[in-house]
PDB file of C-alpha atoms in Angstrom:
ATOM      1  CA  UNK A   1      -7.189-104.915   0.014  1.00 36.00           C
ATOM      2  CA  UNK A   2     -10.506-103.840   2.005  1.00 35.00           C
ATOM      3  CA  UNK A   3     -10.821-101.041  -0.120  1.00 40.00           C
ATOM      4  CA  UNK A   4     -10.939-104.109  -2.983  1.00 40.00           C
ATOM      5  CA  UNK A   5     -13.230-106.243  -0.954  1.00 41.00           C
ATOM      6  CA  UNK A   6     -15.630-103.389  -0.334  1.00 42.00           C
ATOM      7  CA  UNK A   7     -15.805-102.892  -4.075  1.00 46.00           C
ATOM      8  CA  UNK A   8     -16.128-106.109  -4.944  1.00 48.00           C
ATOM      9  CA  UNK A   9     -19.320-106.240  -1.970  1.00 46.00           C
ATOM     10  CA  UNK A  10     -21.171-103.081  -3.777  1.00 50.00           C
ATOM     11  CA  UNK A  11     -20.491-104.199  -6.959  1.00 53.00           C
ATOM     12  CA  UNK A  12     -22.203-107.094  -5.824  1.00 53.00           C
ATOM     13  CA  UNK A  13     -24.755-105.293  -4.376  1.00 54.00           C
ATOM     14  CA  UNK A  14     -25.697-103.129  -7.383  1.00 54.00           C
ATOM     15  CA  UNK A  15     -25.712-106.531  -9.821  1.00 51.00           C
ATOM     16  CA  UNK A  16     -28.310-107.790  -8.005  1.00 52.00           C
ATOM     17  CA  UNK A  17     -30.204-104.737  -7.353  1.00 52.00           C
ATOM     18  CA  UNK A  18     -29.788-104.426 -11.097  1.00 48.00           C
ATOM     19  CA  UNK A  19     -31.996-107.156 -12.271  1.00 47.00           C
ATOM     20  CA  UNK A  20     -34.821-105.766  -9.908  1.00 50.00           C
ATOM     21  CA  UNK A  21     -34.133-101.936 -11.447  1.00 48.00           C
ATOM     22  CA  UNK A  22     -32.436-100.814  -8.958  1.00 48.00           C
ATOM     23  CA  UNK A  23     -34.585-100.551  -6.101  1.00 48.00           C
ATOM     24  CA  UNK A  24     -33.179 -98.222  -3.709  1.00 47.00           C
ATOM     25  CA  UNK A  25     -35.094 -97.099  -0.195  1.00 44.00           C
ATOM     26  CA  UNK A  26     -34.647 -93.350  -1.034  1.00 44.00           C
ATOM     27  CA  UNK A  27     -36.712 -92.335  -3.823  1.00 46.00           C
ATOM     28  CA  UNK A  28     -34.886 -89.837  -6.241  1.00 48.00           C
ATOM     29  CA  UNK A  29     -36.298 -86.213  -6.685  1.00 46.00           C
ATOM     30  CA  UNK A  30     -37.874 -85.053 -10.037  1.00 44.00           C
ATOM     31  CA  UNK A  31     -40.149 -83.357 -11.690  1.00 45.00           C
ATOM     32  CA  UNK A  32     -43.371 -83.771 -13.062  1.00 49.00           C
ATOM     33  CA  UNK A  33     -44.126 -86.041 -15.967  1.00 47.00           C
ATOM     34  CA  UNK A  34     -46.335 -85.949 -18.571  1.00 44.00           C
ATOM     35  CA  UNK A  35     -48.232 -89.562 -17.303  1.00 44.00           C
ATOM     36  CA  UNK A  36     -50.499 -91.724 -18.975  1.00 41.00           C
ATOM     37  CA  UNK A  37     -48.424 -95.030 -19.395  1.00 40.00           C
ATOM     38  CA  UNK A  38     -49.567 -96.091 -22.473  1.00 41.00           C
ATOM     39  CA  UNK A  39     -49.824 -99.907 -24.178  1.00 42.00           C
ATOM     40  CA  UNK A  40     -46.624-101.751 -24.544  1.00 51.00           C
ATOM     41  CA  UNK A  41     -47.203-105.118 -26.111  1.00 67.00           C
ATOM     42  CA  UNK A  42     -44.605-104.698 -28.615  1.00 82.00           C
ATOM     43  CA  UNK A  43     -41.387-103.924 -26.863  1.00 96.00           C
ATOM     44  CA  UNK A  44     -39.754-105.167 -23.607  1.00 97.00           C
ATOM     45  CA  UNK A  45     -41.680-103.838 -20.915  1.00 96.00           C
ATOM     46  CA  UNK A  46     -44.680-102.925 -20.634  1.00 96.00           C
ATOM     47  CA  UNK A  47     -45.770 -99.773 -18.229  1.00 95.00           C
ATOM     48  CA  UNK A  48     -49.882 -99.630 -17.876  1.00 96.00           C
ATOM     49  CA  UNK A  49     -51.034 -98.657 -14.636  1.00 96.00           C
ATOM     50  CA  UNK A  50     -51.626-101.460 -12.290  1.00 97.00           C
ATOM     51  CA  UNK A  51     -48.991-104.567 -14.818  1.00 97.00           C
ATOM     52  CA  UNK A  52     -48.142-106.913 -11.734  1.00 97.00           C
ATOM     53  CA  UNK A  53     -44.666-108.898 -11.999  1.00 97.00           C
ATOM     54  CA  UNK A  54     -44.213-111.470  -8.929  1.00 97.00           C
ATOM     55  CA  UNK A  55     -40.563-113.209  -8.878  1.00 95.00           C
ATOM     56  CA  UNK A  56     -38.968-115.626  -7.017  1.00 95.00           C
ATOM     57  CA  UNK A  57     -35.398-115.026  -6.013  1.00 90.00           C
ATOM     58  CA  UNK A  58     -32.260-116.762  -4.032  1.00 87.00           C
ATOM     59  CA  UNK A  59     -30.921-113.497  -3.480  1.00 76.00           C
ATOM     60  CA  UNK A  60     -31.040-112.147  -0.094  1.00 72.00           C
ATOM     61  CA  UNK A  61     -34.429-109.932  -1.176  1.00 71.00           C
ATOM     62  CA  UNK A  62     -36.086-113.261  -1.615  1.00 81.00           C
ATOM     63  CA  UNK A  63     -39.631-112.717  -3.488  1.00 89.00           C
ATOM     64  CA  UNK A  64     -40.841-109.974  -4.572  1.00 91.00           C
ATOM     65  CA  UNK A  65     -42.782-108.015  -6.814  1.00 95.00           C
ATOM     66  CA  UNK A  66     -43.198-105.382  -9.209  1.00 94.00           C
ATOM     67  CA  UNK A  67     -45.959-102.800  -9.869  1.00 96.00           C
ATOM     68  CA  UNK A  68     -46.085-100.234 -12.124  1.00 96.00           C
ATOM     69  CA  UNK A  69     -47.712 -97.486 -11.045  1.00 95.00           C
ATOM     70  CA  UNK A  70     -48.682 -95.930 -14.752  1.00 92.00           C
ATOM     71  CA  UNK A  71     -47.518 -92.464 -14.564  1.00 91.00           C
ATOM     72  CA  UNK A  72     -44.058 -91.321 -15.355  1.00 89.00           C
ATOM     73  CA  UNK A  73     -41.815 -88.070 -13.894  1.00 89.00           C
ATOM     74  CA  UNK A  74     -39.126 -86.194 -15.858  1.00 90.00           C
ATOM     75  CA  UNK A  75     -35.673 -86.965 -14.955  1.00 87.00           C
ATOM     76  CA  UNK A  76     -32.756 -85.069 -16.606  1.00 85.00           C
ATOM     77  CA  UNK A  77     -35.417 -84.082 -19.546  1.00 89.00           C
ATOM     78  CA  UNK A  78     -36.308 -87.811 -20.441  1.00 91.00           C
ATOM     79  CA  UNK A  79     -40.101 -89.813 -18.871  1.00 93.00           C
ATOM     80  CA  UNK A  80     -38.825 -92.410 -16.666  1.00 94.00           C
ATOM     81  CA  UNK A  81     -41.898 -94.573 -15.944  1.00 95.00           C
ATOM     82  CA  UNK A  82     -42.876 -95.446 -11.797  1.00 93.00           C
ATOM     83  CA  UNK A  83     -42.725 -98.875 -10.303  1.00 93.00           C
ATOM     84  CA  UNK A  84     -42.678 -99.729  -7.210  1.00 91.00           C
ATOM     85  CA  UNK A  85     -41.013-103.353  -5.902  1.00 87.00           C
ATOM     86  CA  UNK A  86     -42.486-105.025  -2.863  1.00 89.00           C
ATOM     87  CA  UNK A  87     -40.265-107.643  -0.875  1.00 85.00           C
ATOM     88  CA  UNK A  88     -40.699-108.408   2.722  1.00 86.00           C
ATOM     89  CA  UNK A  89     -38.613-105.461   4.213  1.00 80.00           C
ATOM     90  CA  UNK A  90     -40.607-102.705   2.475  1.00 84.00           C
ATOM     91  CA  UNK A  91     -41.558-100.786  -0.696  1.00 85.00           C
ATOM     92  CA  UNK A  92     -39.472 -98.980  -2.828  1.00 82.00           C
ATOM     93  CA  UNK A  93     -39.454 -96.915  -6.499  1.00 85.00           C
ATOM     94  CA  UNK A  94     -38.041 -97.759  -9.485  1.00 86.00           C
ATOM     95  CA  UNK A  95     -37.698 -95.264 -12.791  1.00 91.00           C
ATOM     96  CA  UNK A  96     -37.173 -96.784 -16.177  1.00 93.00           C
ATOM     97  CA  UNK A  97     -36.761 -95.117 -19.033  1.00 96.00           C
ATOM     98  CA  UNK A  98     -37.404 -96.684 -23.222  1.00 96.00           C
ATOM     99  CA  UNK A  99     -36.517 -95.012 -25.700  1.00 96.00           C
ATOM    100  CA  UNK A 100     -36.023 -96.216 -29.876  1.00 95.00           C
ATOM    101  CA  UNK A 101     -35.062 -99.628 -28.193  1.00 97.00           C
ATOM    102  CA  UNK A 102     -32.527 -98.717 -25.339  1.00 98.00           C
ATOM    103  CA  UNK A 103     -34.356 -99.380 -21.446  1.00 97.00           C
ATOM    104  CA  UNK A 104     -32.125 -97.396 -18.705  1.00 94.00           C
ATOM    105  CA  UNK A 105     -33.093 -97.664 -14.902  1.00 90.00           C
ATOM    106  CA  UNK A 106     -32.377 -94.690 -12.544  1.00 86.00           C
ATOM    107  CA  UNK A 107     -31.978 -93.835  -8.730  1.00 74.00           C
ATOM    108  CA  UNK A 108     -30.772 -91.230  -6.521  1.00 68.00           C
ATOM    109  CA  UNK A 109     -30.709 -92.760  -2.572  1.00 63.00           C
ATOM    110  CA  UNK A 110     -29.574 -95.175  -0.280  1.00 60.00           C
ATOM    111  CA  UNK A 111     -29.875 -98.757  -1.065  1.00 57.00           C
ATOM    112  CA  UNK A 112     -31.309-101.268   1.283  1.00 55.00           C
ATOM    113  CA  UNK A 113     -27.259-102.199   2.191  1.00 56.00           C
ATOM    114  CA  UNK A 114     -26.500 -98.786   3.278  1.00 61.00           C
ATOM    115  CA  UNK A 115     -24.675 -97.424  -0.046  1.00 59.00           C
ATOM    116  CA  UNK A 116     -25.464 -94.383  -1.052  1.00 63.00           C
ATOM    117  CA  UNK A 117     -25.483 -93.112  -5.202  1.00 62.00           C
ATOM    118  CA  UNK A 118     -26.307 -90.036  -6.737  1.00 66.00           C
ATOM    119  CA  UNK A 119     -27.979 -89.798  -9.796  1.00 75.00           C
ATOM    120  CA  UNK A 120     -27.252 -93.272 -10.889  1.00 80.00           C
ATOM    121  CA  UNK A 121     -28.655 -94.315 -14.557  1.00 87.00           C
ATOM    122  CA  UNK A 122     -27.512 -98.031 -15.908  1.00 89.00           C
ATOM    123  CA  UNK A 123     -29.080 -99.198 -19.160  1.00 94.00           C
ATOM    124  CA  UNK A 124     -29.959-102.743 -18.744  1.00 94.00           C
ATOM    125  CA  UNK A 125     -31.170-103.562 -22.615  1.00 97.00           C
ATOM    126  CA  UNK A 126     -31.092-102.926 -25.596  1.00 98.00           C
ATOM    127  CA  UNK A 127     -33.077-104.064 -28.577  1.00 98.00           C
ATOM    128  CA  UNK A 128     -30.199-104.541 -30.597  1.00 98.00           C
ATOM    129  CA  UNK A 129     -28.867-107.184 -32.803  1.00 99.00           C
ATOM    130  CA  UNK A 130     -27.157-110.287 -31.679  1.00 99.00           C
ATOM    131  CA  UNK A 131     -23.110-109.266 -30.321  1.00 99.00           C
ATOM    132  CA  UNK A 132     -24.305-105.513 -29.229  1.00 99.00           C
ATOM    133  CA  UNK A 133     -22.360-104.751 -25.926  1.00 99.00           C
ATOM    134  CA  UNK A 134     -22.261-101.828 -23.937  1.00 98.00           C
ATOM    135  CA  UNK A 135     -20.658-101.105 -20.624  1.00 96.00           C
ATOM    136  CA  UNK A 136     -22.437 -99.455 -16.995  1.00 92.00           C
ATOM    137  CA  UNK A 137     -19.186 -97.970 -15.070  1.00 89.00           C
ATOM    138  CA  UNK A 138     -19.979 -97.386 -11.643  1.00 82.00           C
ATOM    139  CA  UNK A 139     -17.560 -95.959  -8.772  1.00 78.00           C
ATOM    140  CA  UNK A 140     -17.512 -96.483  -5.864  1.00 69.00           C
ATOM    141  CA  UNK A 141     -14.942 -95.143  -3.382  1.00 68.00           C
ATOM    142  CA  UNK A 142     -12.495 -94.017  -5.995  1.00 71.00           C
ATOM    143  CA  UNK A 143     -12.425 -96.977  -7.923  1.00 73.00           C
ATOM    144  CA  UNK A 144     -14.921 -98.415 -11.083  1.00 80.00           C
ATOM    145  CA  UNK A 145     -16.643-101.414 -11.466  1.00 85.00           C
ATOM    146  CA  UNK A 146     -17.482-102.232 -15.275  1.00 90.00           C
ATOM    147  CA  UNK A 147     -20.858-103.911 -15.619  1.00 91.00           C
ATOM    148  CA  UNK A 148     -20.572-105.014 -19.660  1.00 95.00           C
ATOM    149  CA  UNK A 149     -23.699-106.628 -21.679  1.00 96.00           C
ATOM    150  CA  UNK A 150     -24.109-108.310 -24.902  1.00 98.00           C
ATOM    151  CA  UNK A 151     -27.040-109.190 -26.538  1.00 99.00           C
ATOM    152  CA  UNK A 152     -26.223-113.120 -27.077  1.00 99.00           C
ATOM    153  CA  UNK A 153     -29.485-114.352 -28.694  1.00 99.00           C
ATOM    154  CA  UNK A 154     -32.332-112.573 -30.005  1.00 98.00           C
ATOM    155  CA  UNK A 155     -35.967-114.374 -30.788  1.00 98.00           C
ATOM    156  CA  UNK A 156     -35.680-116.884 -28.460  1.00 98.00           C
ATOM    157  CA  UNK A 157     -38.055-119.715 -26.848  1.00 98.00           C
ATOM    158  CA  UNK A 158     -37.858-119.520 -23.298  1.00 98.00           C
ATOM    159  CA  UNK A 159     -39.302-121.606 -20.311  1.00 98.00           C
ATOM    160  CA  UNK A 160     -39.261-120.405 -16.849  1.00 98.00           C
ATOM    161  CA  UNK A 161     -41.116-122.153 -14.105  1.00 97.00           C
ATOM    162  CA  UNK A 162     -44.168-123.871 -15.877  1.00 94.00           C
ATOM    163  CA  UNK A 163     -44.540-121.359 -19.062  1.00 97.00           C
ATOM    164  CA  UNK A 164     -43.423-120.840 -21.891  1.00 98.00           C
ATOM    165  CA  UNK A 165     -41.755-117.333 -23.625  1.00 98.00           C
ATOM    166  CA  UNK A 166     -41.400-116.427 -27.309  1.00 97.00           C
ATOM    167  CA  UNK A 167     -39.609-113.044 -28.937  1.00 98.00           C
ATOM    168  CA  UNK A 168     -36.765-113.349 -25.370  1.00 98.00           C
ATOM    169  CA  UNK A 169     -33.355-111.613 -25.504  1.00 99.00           C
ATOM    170  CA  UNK A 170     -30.740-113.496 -23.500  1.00 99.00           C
ATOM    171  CA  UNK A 171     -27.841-110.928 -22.609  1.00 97.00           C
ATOM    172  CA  UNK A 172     -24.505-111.836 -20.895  1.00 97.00           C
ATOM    173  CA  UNK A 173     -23.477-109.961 -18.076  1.00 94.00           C
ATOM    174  CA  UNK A 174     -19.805-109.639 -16.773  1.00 94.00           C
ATOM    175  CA  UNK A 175     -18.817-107.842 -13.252  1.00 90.00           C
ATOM    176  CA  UNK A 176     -15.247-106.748 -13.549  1.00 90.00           C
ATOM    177  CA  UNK A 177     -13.162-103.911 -11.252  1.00 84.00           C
ATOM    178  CA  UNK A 178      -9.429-102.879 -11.172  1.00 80.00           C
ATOM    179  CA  UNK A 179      -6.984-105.078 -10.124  1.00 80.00           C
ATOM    180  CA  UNK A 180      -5.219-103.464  -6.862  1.00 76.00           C
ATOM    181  CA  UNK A 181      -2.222-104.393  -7.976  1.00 80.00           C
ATOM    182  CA  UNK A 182      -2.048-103.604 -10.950  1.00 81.00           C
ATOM    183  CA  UNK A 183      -2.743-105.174 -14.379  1.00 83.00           C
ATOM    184  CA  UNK A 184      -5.756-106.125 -16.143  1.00 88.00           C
ATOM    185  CA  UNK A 185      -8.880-105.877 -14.593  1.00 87.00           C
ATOM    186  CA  UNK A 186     -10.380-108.968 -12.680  1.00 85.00           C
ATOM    187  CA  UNK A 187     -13.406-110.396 -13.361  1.00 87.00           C
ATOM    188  CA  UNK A 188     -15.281-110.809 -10.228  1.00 85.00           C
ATOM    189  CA  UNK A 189     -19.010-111.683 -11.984  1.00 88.00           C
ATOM    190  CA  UNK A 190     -20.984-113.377 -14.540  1.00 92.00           C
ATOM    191  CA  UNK A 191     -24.305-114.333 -15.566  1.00 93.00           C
ATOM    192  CA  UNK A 192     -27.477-114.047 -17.862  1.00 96.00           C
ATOM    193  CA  UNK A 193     -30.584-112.053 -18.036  1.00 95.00           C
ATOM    194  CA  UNK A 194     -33.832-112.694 -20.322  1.00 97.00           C
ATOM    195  CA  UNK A 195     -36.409-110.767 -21.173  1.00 97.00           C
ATOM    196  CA  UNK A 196     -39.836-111.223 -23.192  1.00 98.00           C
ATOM    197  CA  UNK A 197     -41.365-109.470 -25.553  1.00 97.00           C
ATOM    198  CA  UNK A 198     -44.789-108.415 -23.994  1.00 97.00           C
ATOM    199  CA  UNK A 199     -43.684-109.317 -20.753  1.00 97.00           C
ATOM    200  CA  UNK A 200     -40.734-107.664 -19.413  1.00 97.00           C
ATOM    201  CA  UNK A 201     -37.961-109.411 -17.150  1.00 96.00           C
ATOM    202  CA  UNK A 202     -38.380-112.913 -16.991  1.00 97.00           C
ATOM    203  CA  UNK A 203     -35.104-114.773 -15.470  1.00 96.00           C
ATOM    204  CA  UNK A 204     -31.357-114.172 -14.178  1.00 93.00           C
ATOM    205  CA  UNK A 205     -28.643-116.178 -12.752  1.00 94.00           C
ATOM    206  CA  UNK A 206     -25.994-114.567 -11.514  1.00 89.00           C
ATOM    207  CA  UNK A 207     -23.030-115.205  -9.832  1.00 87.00           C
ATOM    208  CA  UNK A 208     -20.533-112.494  -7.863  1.00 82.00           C
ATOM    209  CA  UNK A 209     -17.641-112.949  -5.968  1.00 75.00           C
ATOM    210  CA  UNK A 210     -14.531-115.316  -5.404  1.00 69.00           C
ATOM    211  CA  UNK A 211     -13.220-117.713  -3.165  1.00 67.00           C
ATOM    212  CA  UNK A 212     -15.775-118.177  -0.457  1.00 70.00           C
ATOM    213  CA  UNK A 213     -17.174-115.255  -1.323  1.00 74.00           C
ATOM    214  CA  UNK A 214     -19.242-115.915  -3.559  1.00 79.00           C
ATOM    215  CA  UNK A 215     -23.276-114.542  -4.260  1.00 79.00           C
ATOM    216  CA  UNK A 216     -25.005-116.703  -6.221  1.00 84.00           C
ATOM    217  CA  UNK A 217     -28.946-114.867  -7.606  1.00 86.00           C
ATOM    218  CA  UNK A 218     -31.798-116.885  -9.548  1.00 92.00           C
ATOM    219  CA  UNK A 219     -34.509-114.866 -10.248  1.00 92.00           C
ATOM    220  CA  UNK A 220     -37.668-115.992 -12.088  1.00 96.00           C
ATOM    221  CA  UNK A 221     -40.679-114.737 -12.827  1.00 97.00           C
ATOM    222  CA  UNK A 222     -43.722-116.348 -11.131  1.00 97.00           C
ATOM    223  CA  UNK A 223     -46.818-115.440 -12.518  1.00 97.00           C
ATOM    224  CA  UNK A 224     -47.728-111.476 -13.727  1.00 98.00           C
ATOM    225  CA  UNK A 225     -50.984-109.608 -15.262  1.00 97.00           C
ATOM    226  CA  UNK A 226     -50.184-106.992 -17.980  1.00 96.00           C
ATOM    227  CA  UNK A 227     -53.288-104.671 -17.995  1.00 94.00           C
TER     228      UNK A 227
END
């Protein structure tokens, strides 16, 4: 049952990490990229050098916010763009990948809880139509947790805070892992993530746990310049 309980905490852990792409205190090695950024407008996030995101969470990271630093570096033969998230404890990278419509996040390090992944890549959209799903398995001490998406509305009007979002995605999100004593698996997470067109990540809400247990995340996004 610890064994269970630890799972359950990274699992946790890497949900909420998740919505922030994955920001991990050790940066992962690569190799060079080819830079540049480029304009985004038209897809789901945008990557020009100096694009400022600034969110406010419940999650234990509290606010934060995103930078991207306009160059890219070659992971496993694919660009993975630079960002680097600023909370109160620190800065750390981020790497995320687009390619035809599918956005993957990657680290290699030790988060800011103490777990340490290798080579960990998650795609967290897709630009698909309405009842897509895909599934992230992660393990963790021997044992998975699934982390399954669906695309649950496409074209979407969205307000968060004071402004107003057009062209969001709304996915579902569900956190399961292995029941330890056998049978189905147990849902242990739920929640729902938008993005904008233009704009990037805009809001989660999250929820992992059971019993007392229980982490509960809003993000939102504040206020951001796309350059």
């Amino acid at each position: 049952m610890y064994r269970f309980l630890l799972l359950i905490i990274m699992s946790s852990t890497i949900l909420t990490a998740c919505q922030k792409e994955l920001e991990f205190d050790t940066p992962p090695g690569s190799g060079g990229g080819t830079g540049g950024g480029g304009t985004t407008g038209t897809d789901y996030q945008p990557v020009t050098a100096a694009s400022e995101w600034n969110y406010v969470s419940t999650g234990p990271t509290g606010s934060y916010k995103v930078v991207s630093i306009g160059t890219d570096s070659l992971i496993g033969g694919k660009s993975f763009y630079r960002f680097n998230n600023v909370t109160p404890a620190g800065t750390s990278r981020s790497y995320i990948n687009k390619e035809s419509g599918v956005y993957t996040t990657y680290a290699s390090g030790t988060t800011s809880g103490g777990i340490t992944i290798p080579n960990l890549t998650l795609i967290y959209l897709k630009d698909a139509a309405v009842g897509t799903t895909w599934t992230n398995v992660i393990s963790y001490m021997g044992t998975a947790s699934n982390h399954k998406y669906t695309v649950t509305a496409k074209g979407l009007t969205k307000t968060v805070l004071t402004k107003s979002y057009s062209n969001v995605i709304e996915l579902g999100y569900a956190l399961s892992v292995a029941n330890p004593l056998g049978g189905p698996d147990i849902q242990v997470g739920e929640g729902k993530y938008y993005f904008a067109k233009g704009v990037g990540f805009i809001e989660s809400d999250l929820m992992s746990g059971f019993g007392p247990a229980v982490l509960i995340d809003t993000t939102r996004l504040s206020s951001y310049t796309i350059n």
